PDB file of C-alpha atoms in Angstrom:
ATOM      1  CA  MET A   1     114.246 115.445 110.078  1.00 38.00           C
ATOM      2  CA  ALA A   2     110.885 117.179 109.643  1.00 41.00           C
ATOM      3  CA  ALA A   3     110.280 120.528 111.313  1.00 45.00           C
ATOM      4  CA  THR A   4     108.649 120.363 114.707  1.00 43.00           C
ATOM      5  CA  GLY A   5     107.858 122.942 117.315  1.00 44.00           C
ATOM      6  CA  ASN A   6     109.339 126.383 116.723  1.00 43.00           C
ATOM      7  CA  GLU A   7     112.599 125.327 115.117  1.00 40.00           C
ATOM      8  CA  LYS A   8     113.898 127.972 112.754  1.00 36.00           C
ATOM      9  CA  THR A   9     114.761 125.509 110.029  1.00 38.00           C
ATOM     10  CA  ILE A  10     114.707 121.823 109.244  1.00 40.00           C
ATOM     11  CA  VAL A  11     118.362 121.712 108.230  1.00 40.00           C
ATOM     12  CA  LYS A  12     120.594 122.892 111.034  1.00 39.00           C
ATOM     13  CA  GLY A  13     122.972 125.695 110.142  1.00 39.00           C
ATOM     14  CA  LYS A  14     121.155 126.624 106.926  1.00 53.00           C
ATOM     15  CA  THR A  15     121.345 130.328 106.171  1.00 52.00           C
ATOM     16  CA  THR A  16     119.062 131.647 103.477  1.00 76.00           C
ATOM     17  CA  ASP A  17     116.685 134.512 102.830  1.00 91.00           C
ATOM     18  CA  THR A  18     114.260 132.176 101.045  1.00 92.00           C
ATOM     19  CA  ALA A  19     111.826 129.827 102.798  1.00 96.00           C
ATOM     20  CA  ILE A  20     109.044 127.367 102.137  1.00 97.00           C
ATOM     21  CA  LEU A  21     106.259 127.288 104.702  1.00 98.00           C
ATOM     22  CA  VAL A  22     104.319 124.017 104.625  1.00 98.00           C
ATOM     23  CA  VAL A  23     100.840 124.662 106.039  1.00 98.00           C
ATOM     24  CA  SER A  24      98.685 121.762 107.250  1.00 97.00           C
ATOM     25  CA  PHE A  25      95.494 121.407 109.223  1.00 95.00           C
ATOM     26  CA  GLY A  26      97.511 119.319 111.671  1.00 95.00           C
ATOM     27  CA  THR A  27      96.898 116.202 113.726  1.00 93.00           C
ATOM     28  CA  SER A  28      97.339 115.211 117.353  1.00 91.00           C
ATOM     29  CA  CYS A  29      98.351 111.669 116.367  1.00 88.00           C
ATOM     30  CA  ASN A  30     102.122 111.823 116.733  1.00 89.00           C
ATOM     31  CA  GLU A  31     103.042 108.760 114.667  1.00 85.00           C
ATOM     32  CA  ASN A  32     100.696 109.590 111.810  1.00 90.00           C
ATOM     33  CA  ARG A  33     101.855 113.209 111.831  1.00 94.00           C
ATOM     34  CA  GLU A  34     105.432 112.313 110.968  1.00 94.00           C
ATOM     35  CA  ARG A  35     104.404 109.566 108.535  1.00 95.00           C
ATOM     36  CA  THR A  36     102.317 112.015 106.523  1.00 97.00           C
ATOM     37  CA  ILE A  37     102.908 115.712 107.137  1.00 97.00           C
ATOM     38  CA  GLY A  38     106.492 115.064 108.168  1.00 97.00           C
ATOM     39  CA  ALA A  39     107.068 112.897 105.092  1.00 97.00           C
ATOM     40  CA  ILE A  40     105.744 115.649 102.816  1.00 98.00           C
ATOM     41  CA  GLU A  41     107.986 118.220 104.492  1.00 98.00           C
ATOM     42  CA  ASN A  42     111.010 115.943 104.180  1.00 98.00           C
ATOM     43  CA  SER A  43     110.335 115.388 100.475  1.00 98.00           C
ATOM     44  CA  ILE A  44     110.082 119.141  99.969  1.00 98.00           C
ATOM     45  CA  GLN A  45     113.327 119.758 101.847  1.00 97.00           C
ATOM     46  CA  LYS A  46     115.069 117.077  99.780  1.00 97.00           C
ATOM     47  CA  ALA A  47     113.820 118.685  96.565  1.00 97.00           C
ATOM     48  CA  PHE A  48     114.833 122.184  97.699  1.00 95.00           C
ATOM     49  CA  PRO A  49     117.949 121.761  99.867  1.00 94.00           C
ATOM     50  CA  GLU A  50     118.904 125.405  99.373  1.00 91.00           C
ATOM     51  CA  TYR A  51     115.709 126.685 101.034  1.00 93.00           C
ATOM     52  CA  ASP A  52     114.599 126.897 104.636  1.00 94.00           C
ATOM     53  CA  VAL A  53     111.516 124.654 105.117  1.00 97.00           C
ATOM     54  CA  ARG A  54     109.186 125.313 108.028  1.00 97.00           C
ATOM     55  CA  ARG A  55     105.881 124.055 109.431  1.00 98.00           C
ATOM     56  CA  ALA A  56     102.606 125.670 110.452  1.00 98.00           C
ATOM     57  CA  PHE A  57      99.249 124.184 111.484  1.00 98.00           C
ATOM     58  CA  THR A  58      95.878 125.861 111.152  1.00 97.00           C
ATOM     59  CA  SER A  59      93.798 123.958 113.720  1.00 95.00           C
ATOM     60  CA  ARG A  60      93.686 125.847 117.014  1.00 96.00           C
ATOM     61  CA  ILE A  61      92.267 122.787 118.772  1.00 96.00           C
ATOM     62  CA  ILE A  62      95.134 120.593 117.639  1.00 95.00           C
ATOM     63  CA  LEU A  63      97.781 123.205 118.459  1.00 97.00           C
ATOM     64  CA  ASP A  64      96.385 123.633 121.976  1.00 97.00           C
ATOM     65  CA  LYS A  65      96.148 119.880 122.516  1.00 96.00           C
ATOM     66  CA  LEU A  66      99.739 119.278 121.441  1.00 96.00           C
ATOM     67  CA  LYS A  67     100.968 122.053 123.734  1.00 97.00           C
ATOM     68  CA  VAL A  68      99.066 120.814 126.801  1.00 97.00           C
ATOM     69  CA  ARG A  69      99.436 117.060 126.248  1.00 96.00           C
ATOM     70  CA  ASP A  70     102.935 116.844 124.782  1.00 96.00           C
ATOM     71  CA  GLY A  71     104.555 120.185 125.537  1.00 96.00           C
ATOM     72  CA  LEU A  72     104.943 120.564 121.765  1.00 96.00           C
ATOM     73  CA  GLU A  73     104.569 124.087 120.396  1.00 97.00           C
ATOM     74  CA  ILE A  74     103.942 124.399 116.678  1.00 97.00           C
ATOM     75  CA  ASP A  75     103.354 127.741 115.005  1.00 98.00           C
ATOM     76  CA  ASN A  76     100.042 128.755 113.521  1.00 98.00           C
ATOM     77  CA  VAL A  77     100.282 130.577 110.186  1.00 98.00           C
ATOM     78  CA  GLU A  78     100.524 134.072 111.646  1.00 98.00           C
ATOM     79  CA  GLN A  79     103.199 133.024 114.137  1.00 98.00           C
ATOM     80  CA  ALA A  80     105.217 131.309 111.413  1.00 98.00           C
ATOM     81  CA  LEU A  81     105.048 134.355 109.131  1.00 98.00           C
ATOM     82  CA  ASP A  82     106.002 136.719 111.966  1.00 98.00           C
ATOM     83  CA  ARG A  83     108.921 134.453 112.853  1.00 97.00           C
ATOM     84  CA  MET A  84     110.165 134.283 109.267  1.00 96.00           C
ATOM     85  CA  ALA A  85     109.967 138.042 108.841  1.00 96.00           C
ATOM     86  CA  ALA A  86     111.916 138.519 112.085  1.00 96.00           C
ATOM     87  CA  ASP A  87     114.514 135.970 110.905  1.00 95.00           C
ATOM     88  CA  GLY A  88     115.165 137.969 107.753  1.00 95.00           C
ATOM     89  CA  ILE A  89     113.309 135.819 105.235  1.00 95.00           C
ATOM     90  CA  LYS A  90     112.781 137.900 102.092  1.00 94.00           C
ATOM     91  CA  LYS A  91     111.066 135.474  99.723  1.00 93.00           C
ATOM     92  CA  LEU A  92     108.761 132.617 100.490  1.00 94.00           C
ATOM     93  CA  VAL A  93     106.513 129.982  99.037  1.00 95.00           C
ATOM     94  CA  VAL A  94     103.580 128.945 101.206  1.00 97.00           C
ATOM     95  CA  GLN A  95     102.562 125.415 100.244  1.00 97.00           C
ATOM     96  CA  PRO A  96      99.397 124.025 101.818  1.00 97.00           C
ATOM     97  CA  THR A  97      98.844 120.306 102.165  1.00 98.00           C
ATOM     98  CA  HIS A  98      95.121 120.902 101.667  1.00 96.00           C
ATOM     99  CA  LEU A  99      93.365 118.493  99.343  1.00 96.00           C
ATOM    100  CA  LEU A 100      91.438 121.204  97.517  1.00 96.00           C
ATOM    101  CA  ALA A 101      90.866 124.949  97.469  1.00 95.00           C
ATOM    102  CA  GLY A 102      88.175 125.032 100.146  1.00 93.00           C
ATOM    103  CA  LEU A 103      87.460 127.444 102.978  1.00 94.00           C
ATOM    104  CA  GLU A 104      90.786 126.855 104.731  1.00 94.00           C
ATOM    105  CA  TYR A 105      92.689 127.578 101.537  1.00 95.00           C
ATOM    106  CA  THR A 106      90.787 130.852 101.178  1.00 94.00           C
ATOM    107  CA  ASP A 107      91.544 131.734 104.802  1.00 96.00           C
ATOM    108  CA  LEU A 108      95.225 131.058 104.169  1.00 96.00           C
ATOM    109  CA  ALA A 109      95.228 133.320 101.123  1.00 95.00           C
ATOM    110  CA  ASN A 110      93.595 136.085 103.158  1.00 95.00           C
ATOM    111  CA  ILE A 111      96.232 135.820 105.880  1.00 96.00           C
ATOM    112  CA  LEU A 112      99.017 136.069 103.307  1.00 95.00           C
ATOM    113  CA  HIS A 113      97.473 139.211 101.869  1.00 93.00           C
ATOM    114  CA  LYS A 114      97.865 140.828 105.271  1.00 95.00           C
ATOM    115  CA  TYR A 115     101.550 139.881 105.407  1.00 95.00           C
ATOM    116  CA  GLU A 116     102.616 140.719 101.863  1.00 89.00           C
ATOM    117  CA  HIS A 117     104.292 143.966 102.965  1.00 92.00           C
ATOM    118  CA  LYS A 118     106.729 142.026 105.181  1.00 95.00           C
ATOM    119  CA  PHE A 119     108.352 140.139 102.309  1.00 95.00           C
ATOM    120  CA  GLU A 120     109.864 140.985  98.956  1.00 92.00           C
ATOM    121  CA  LEU A 121     107.894 138.128  97.456  1.00 91.00           C
ATOM    122  CA  ALA A 122     105.235 135.769  98.767  1.00 93.00           C
ATOM    123  CA  VAL A 123     103.640 133.111  96.581  1.00 94.00           C
ATOM    124  CA  LEU A 124     100.905 130.625  97.487  1.00 95.00           C
ATOM    125  CA  GLY A 125     101.175 127.127  96.022  1.00 95.00           C
ATOM    126  CA  LYS A 126      98.167 125.161  94.854  1.00 96.00           C
ATOM    127  CA  PRO A 127      96.393 122.439  96.854  1.00 97.00           C
ATOM    128  CA  LEU A 128      96.668 118.772  95.900  1.00 98.00           C
ATOM    129  CA  LEU A 129      93.781 118.675  93.401  1.00 97.00           C
ATOM    130  CA  SER A 130      94.107 121.738  91.187  1.00 96.00           C
ATOM    131  CA  ASP A 131      94.388 120.752  87.525  1.00 96.00           C
ATOM    132  CA  THR A 132      94.063 117.776  85.195  1.00 97.00           C
ATOM    133  CA  ALA A 133      97.623 116.626  85.816  1.00 97.00           C
ATOM    134  CA  ASP A 134      96.944 116.577  89.562  1.00 98.00           C
ATOM    135  CA  TYR A 135      93.859 114.407  89.200  1.00 98.00           C
ATOM    136  CA  GLU A 136      95.708 111.995  86.941  1.00 98.00           C
ATOM    137  CA  ALA A 137      98.623 111.771  89.382  1.00 98.00           C
ATOM    138  CA  VAL A 138      96.338 111.195  92.376  1.00 98.00           C
ATOM    139  CA  ILE A 139      94.408 108.513  90.501  1.00 98.00           C
ATOM    140  CA  LYS A 140      97.628 106.726  89.618  1.00 98.00           C
ATOM    141  CA  ALA A 141      98.829 106.932  93.236  1.00 98.00           C
ATOM    142  CA  ILE A 142      95.677 105.521  94.835  1.00 98.00           C
ATOM    143  CA  THR A 143      95.013 102.853  92.215  1.00 98.00           C
ATOM    144  CA  ASP A 144      98.619 101.638  92.235  1.00 97.00           C
ATOM    145  CA  GLN A 145      98.487 101.359  96.022  1.00 96.00           C
ATOM    146  CA  THR A 146      95.253  99.349  96.026  1.00 97.00           C
ATOM    147  CA  SER A 147      95.727  97.264  92.883  1.00 96.00           C
ATOM    148  CA  SER A 148      95.826  94.026  94.888  1.00 96.00           C
ATOM    149  CA  TYR A 149      92.170  94.602  95.866  1.00 96.00           C
ATOM    150  CA  ASP A 150      91.032  94.853  92.246  1.00 90.00           C
ATOM    151  CA  ASP A 151      89.538  91.355  92.177  1.00 94.00           C
ATOM    152  CA  GLY A 152      86.063  92.018  90.777  1.00 94.00           C
ATOM    153  CA  GLN A 153      84.450  91.392  94.165  1.00 97.00           C
ATOM    154  CA  THR A 154      85.749  94.395  96.113  1.00 98.00           C
ATOM    155  CA  ALA A 155      84.526  97.983  95.989  1.00 98.00           C
ATOM    156  CA  ILE A 156      87.320 100.387  96.913  1.00 98.00           C
ATOM    157  CA  CYS A 157      85.807 103.359  98.716  1.00 98.00           C
ATOM    158  CA  TYR A 158      87.676 106.517  99.670  1.00 97.00           C
ATOM    159  CA  LEU A 159      86.397 108.729 102.458  1.00 96.00           C
ATOM    160  CA  GLY A 160      87.063 112.462 102.070  1.00 95.00           C
ATOM    161  CA  HIS A 161      86.257 115.289 104.443  1.00 94.00           C
ATOM    162  CA  GLY A 162      84.052 117.454 102.239  1.00 94.00           C
ATOM    163  CA  THR A 163      83.489 121.209 102.338  1.00 93.00           C
ATOM    164  CA  LYS A 164      80.686 123.732 102.006  1.00 92.00           C
ATOM    165  CA  ALA A 165      82.812 125.638  99.504  1.00 93.00           C
ATOM    166  CA  ASP A 166      82.335 125.312  95.749  1.00 95.00           C
ATOM    167  CA  ALA A 167      85.610 123.389  95.682  1.00 95.00           C
ATOM    168  CA  ASN A 168      83.688 120.342  96.947  1.00 97.00           C
ATOM    169  CA  HIS A 169      82.999 119.519  93.302  1.00 97.00           C
ATOM    170  CA  ALA A 170      86.582 118.200  93.184  1.00 97.00           C
ATOM    171  CA  TYR A 171      85.295 114.929  94.679  1.00 98.00           C
ATOM    172  CA  GLU A 172      82.796 114.555  91.838  1.00 97.00           C
ATOM    173  CA  ILE A 173      85.492 115.347  89.289  1.00 98.00           C
ATOM    174  CA  LEU A 174      87.794 112.742  90.813  1.00 98.00           C
ATOM    175  CA  GLN A 175      85.000 110.160  90.711  1.00 98.00           C
ATOM    176  CA  GLN A 176      84.243 110.886  87.068  1.00 98.00           C
ATOM    177  CA  LYS A 177      87.909 110.735  86.078  1.00 98.00           C
ATOM    178  CA  LEU A 178      88.309 107.412  87.863  1.00 98.00           C
ATOM    179  CA  LYS A 179      85.386 106.035  85.875  1.00 97.00           C
ATOM    180  CA  THR A 180      86.729 107.433  82.608  1.00 98.00           C
ATOM    181  CA  ALA A 181      90.133 105.887  83.328  1.00 98.00           C
ATOM    182  CA  GLY A 182      88.499 102.475  83.721  1.00 97.00           C
ATOM    183  CA  PHE A 183      88.441 102.249  87.504  1.00 97.00           C
ATOM    184  CA  ALA A 184      84.726 101.613  87.909  1.00 96.00           C
ATOM    185  CA  ASN A 185      85.223  99.828  91.235  1.00 97.00           C
ATOM    186  CA  TYR A 186      86.509 103.001  92.952  1.00 98.00           C
ATOM    187  CA  TYR A 187      84.090 105.234  94.839  1.00 98.00           C
ATOM    188  CA  ILE A 188      84.571 108.677  96.398  1.00 98.00           C
ATOM    189  CA  GLY A 189      82.491 109.873  99.349  1.00 97.00           C
ATOM    190  CA  THR A 190      82.706 112.569 102.022  1.00 96.00           C
ATOM    191  CA  VAL A 191      81.975 112.912 105.729  1.00 93.00           C
ATOM    192  CA  LYS A 192      80.736 116.502 105.761  1.00 92.00           C
ATOM    193  CA  ALA A 193      79.274 117.045 102.293  1.00 95.00           C
ATOM    194  CA  GLU A 194      78.267 115.155  99.147  1.00 96.00           C
ATOM    195  CA  PRO A 195      78.569 112.509  97.905  1.00 97.00           C
ATOM    196  CA  ASN A 196      77.835 111.030 101.319  1.00 96.00           C
ATOM    197  CA  LEU A 197      77.707 107.489 102.699  1.00 96.00           C
ATOM    198  CA  ARG A 198      74.191 106.841 101.395  1.00 96.00           C
ATOM    199  CA  ASP A 199      75.297 107.910  97.927  1.00 97.00           C
ATOM    200  CA  ILE A 200      78.153 105.410  98.157  1.00 97.00           C
ATOM    201  CA  ILE A 201      75.814 102.603  99.232  1.00 97.00           C
ATOM    202  CA  THR A 202      73.459 103.341  96.348  1.00 97.00           C
ATOM    203  CA  ALA A 203      76.330 103.302  93.861  1.00 97.00           C
ATOM    204  CA  VAL A 204      77.941 100.135  95.242  1.00 98.00           C
ATOM    205  CA  LYS A 205      74.656  98.210  95.274  1.00 97.00           C
ATOM    206  CA  LYS A 206      74.348  98.647  91.523  1.00 97.00           C
ATOM    207  CA  ASN A 207      77.041  95.992  91.162  1.00 97.00           C
ATOM    208  CA  ALA A 208      75.867  92.658  92.568  1.00 97.00           C
ATOM    209  CA  SER A 209      79.388  91.209  92.277  1.00 97.00           C
ATOM    210  CA  TYR A 210      80.667  93.142  95.275  1.00 98.00           C
ATOM    211  CA  LYS A 211      81.059  91.067  98.416  1.00 97.00           C
ATOM    212  CA  LYS A 212      83.757  93.126 100.112  1.00 98.00           C
ATOM    213  CA  ILE A 213      84.507  96.819 100.617  1.00 98.00           C
ATOM    214  CA  LEU A 214      87.873  98.416 101.273  1.00 98.00           C
ATOM    215  CA  LEU A 215      87.634 101.741 103.130  1.00 97.00           C
ATOM    216  CA  LYS A 216      90.504 104.218 102.916  1.00 96.00           C
ATOM    217  CA  PRO A 217      90.808 107.894 103.870  1.00 96.00           C
ATOM    218  CA  LEU A 218      91.044 110.403 101.030  1.00 97.00           C
ATOM    219  CA  MET A 219      92.877 112.682 103.433  1.00 96.00           C
ATOM    220  CA  VAL A 220      96.501 113.637 103.879  1.00 96.00           C
ATOM    221  CA  VAL A 221      96.472 112.277 107.443  1.00 94.00           C
ATOM    222  CA  ALA A 222      94.551 109.237 108.672  1.00 87.00           C
ATOM    223  CA  GLY A 223      93.390 111.060 111.790  1.00 79.00           C
ATOM    224  CA  SER A 224      90.170 111.359 113.765  1.00 76.00           C
ATOM    225  CA  HIS A 225      87.878 110.998 110.752  1.00 70.00           C
ATOM    226  CA  ALA A 226      89.568 107.752 109.788  1.00 78.00           C
ATOM    227  CA  ASN A 227      89.437 106.422 113.341  1.00 78.00           C
ATOM    228  CA  TYR A 228      85.862 107.431 114.160  1.00 82.00           C
ATOM    229  CA  ASP A 229      83.856 108.222 111.009  1.00 89.00           C
ATOM    230  CA  MET A 230      85.401 105.415 108.991  1.00 91.00           C
ATOM    231  CA  ASP A 231      85.901 102.819 111.718  1.00 88.00           C
ATOM    232  CA  GLY A 232      84.248 104.107 114.913  1.00 77.00           C
ATOM    233  CA  LYS A 233      84.193 101.541 117.681  1.00 64.00           C
ATOM    234  CA  GLY A 234      80.768 100.924 119.213  1.00 56.00           C
ATOM    235  CA  GLY A 235      79.019 103.715 117.343  1.00 69.00           C
ATOM    236  CA  PHE A 236      78.053 105.070 113.958  1.00 82.00           C
ATOM    237  CA  SER A 237      80.674 104.662 111.283  1.00 93.00           C
ATOM    238  CA  TRP A 238      80.925 103.861 107.614  1.00 95.00           C
ATOM    239  CA  ARG A 239      82.180 100.415 108.537  1.00 94.00           C
ATOM    240  CA  THR A 240      79.229  99.526 110.782  1.00 93.00           C
ATOM    241  CA  VAL A 241      76.664 100.792 108.284  1.00 95.00           C
ATOM    242  CA  LEU A 242      78.254  98.935 105.380  1.00 96.00           C
ATOM    243  CA  GLU A 243      78.508  95.748 107.424  1.00 95.00           C
ATOM    244  CA  GLU A 244      74.810  96.076 108.201  1.00 95.00           C
ATOM    245  CA  GLU A 245      74.272  96.191 104.445  1.00 96.00           C
ATOM    246  CA  GLY A 246      75.883  92.744 104.247  1.00 97.00           C
ATOM    247  CA  TYR A 247      79.402  93.585 103.093  1.00 98.00           C
ATOM    248  CA  CYS A 248      82.671  92.330 104.516  1.00 98.00           C
ATOM    249  CA  VAL A 249      84.526  95.560 105.286  1.00 97.00           C
ATOM    250  CA  GLU A 250      88.259  96.184 105.652  1.00 97.00           C
ATOM    251  CA  CYS A 251      89.650  99.540 106.818  1.00 95.00           C
ATOM    252  CA  CYS A 252      93.102 100.736 105.833  1.00 94.00           C
ATOM    253  CA  PHE A 253      94.539 103.529 107.991  1.00 91.00           C
ATOM    254  CA  GLU A 254      97.032 105.153 105.671  1.00 94.00           C
ATOM    255  CA  GLY A 255      96.893 108.841 104.846  1.00 95.00           C
ATOM    256  CA  LEU A 256      97.663 110.136 101.368  1.00 97.00           C
ATOM    257  CA  GLY A 257     100.698 111.928 102.756  1.00 97.00           C
ATOM    258  CA  GLN A 258     102.455 108.582 103.202  1.00 97.00           C
ATOM    259  CA  LEU A 259     102.545 107.988  99.449  1.00 98.00           C
ATOM    260  CA  ALA A 260     105.682 109.136  97.644  1.00 98.00           C
ATOM    261  CA  ASP A 261     103.638 109.910  94.523  1.00 98.00           C
ATOM    262  CA  ILE A 262     101.425 112.268  96.530  1.00 98.00           C
ATOM    263  CA  GLN A 263     104.451 113.958  98.089  1.00 98.00           C
ATOM    264  CA  ASP A 264     105.790 114.502  94.574  1.00 98.00           C
ATOM    265  CA  ILE A 265     102.660 116.447  93.608  1.00 98.00           C
ATOM    266  CA  TYR A 266     103.277 118.989  96.362  1.00 98.00           C
ATOM    267  CA  VAL A 267     106.902 119.266  95.285  1.00 98.00           C
ATOM    268  CA  MET A 268     105.789 119.906  91.715  1.00 97.00           C
ATOM    269  CA  HIS A 269     103.407 122.634  92.876  1.00 97.00           C
ATOM    270  CA  ILE A 270     106.277 124.384  94.614  1.00 96.00           C
ATOM    271  CA  ARG A 271     108.447 124.059  91.504  1.00 95.00           C
ATOM    272  CA  LYS A 272     105.687 125.699  89.469  1.00 93.00           C
ATOM    273  CA  ALA A 273     105.260 128.462  92.052  1.00 92.00           C
ATOM    274  CA  VAL A 274     108.997 129.132  92.098  1.00 88.00           C
ATOM    275  CA  ALA A 275     109.186 129.181  88.302  1.00 87.00           C
ATOM    276  CA  THR A 276     106.114 131.367  87.868  1.00 81.00           C
ATOM    277  CA  ALA A 277     107.245 133.887  90.474  1.00 73.00           C
ATOM    278  CA  ASN A 278     110.880 133.837  89.338  1.00 64.00           C
ATOM    279  CA  LEU A 279     111.649 133.365  93.009  1.00 55.00           C
ATOM    280  CA  VAL A 280     115.376 132.808  92.645  1.00 47.00           C
ATOM    281  CA  ASN A 281     116.061 136.050  90.807  1.00 43.00           C
ATOM    282  CA  CYS A 282     113.381 138.290  92.298  1.00 41.00           C
ATOM    283  CA  VAL A 283     114.903 141.255  94.153  1.00 32.00           C
ATOM    284  CA  ARG A 284     112.078 143.733  93.907  1.00 32.00           C
ATOM    285  CA  ASN A 285     108.964 144.307  95.942  1.00 34.00           C
ATOM    286  CA  CYS A 286     106.200 142.064  94.659  1.00 39.00           C
ATOM    287  CA  ASN A 287     102.536 141.813  95.463  1.00 41.00           C
ATOM    288  CA  PHE A 288     101.200 138.570  96.941  1.00 42.00           C
ATOM    289  CA  THR A 289     100.713 136.017  94.221  1.00 47.00           C
ATOM    290  CA  ALA A 290      98.245 133.119  94.435  1.00 48.00           C
ATOM    291  CA  GLN A 291      99.295 130.310  92.117  1.00 53.00           C
TER     292      GLN A 291
END
């Protein structure tokens, strides 16, 4: 069962001085939370049964909402790190579920720097899209999932969040790699940055064969952006704008975290972090390491 609230560990009775902290933005949608973030955490625990796996969210708004609405208390990053230090954790891997190394990833790294003195070893895993192998694995995951829509008449459009950080170029890289791999009917856009919806419309209109558009979130959780920006009822949304352009639009509300292939990427990042840091055998004081 995935970690919820302030539970010390996912696996009851586990005693270890090594932990994995899975850090997510969070979501107030209970069902989607366990289908995505919870599924990632469960995959990590299955891959590392000897380690204590815990949860932290970064969104203050979501944490407050869950506490008031549901009586559910989930640690923020600082609380989780304080709790682990108090519980005697000596070595840890902090694995974010972030899509890319944007502003939140930088904030997480800064927090860990402040806590490095409390642990013998602390290592930060990479976000989902970090190297060529990651892009290839993500492309395989999303194209395998949507292969039934590859009919020559449907444009498959993924909606990402976007960031002001330089890491936003990851969306452009993903788009280019999709094209190079032969998936010309796949399009990547963002809500808060570029490429935006108008860029998507311009690109899609270059192919007169498209009659339909499939919209999917390029986000770990299909949360508020999927429900409102992608398919907002009675207001502005990608769906309404694209329908006004004459396309038949279908929305699919499934976050990336639900895909086993995506979960495997996070597991691989932890394996690399563990191997690089020699986590199992490390018994000395180590400086914070960002993988």
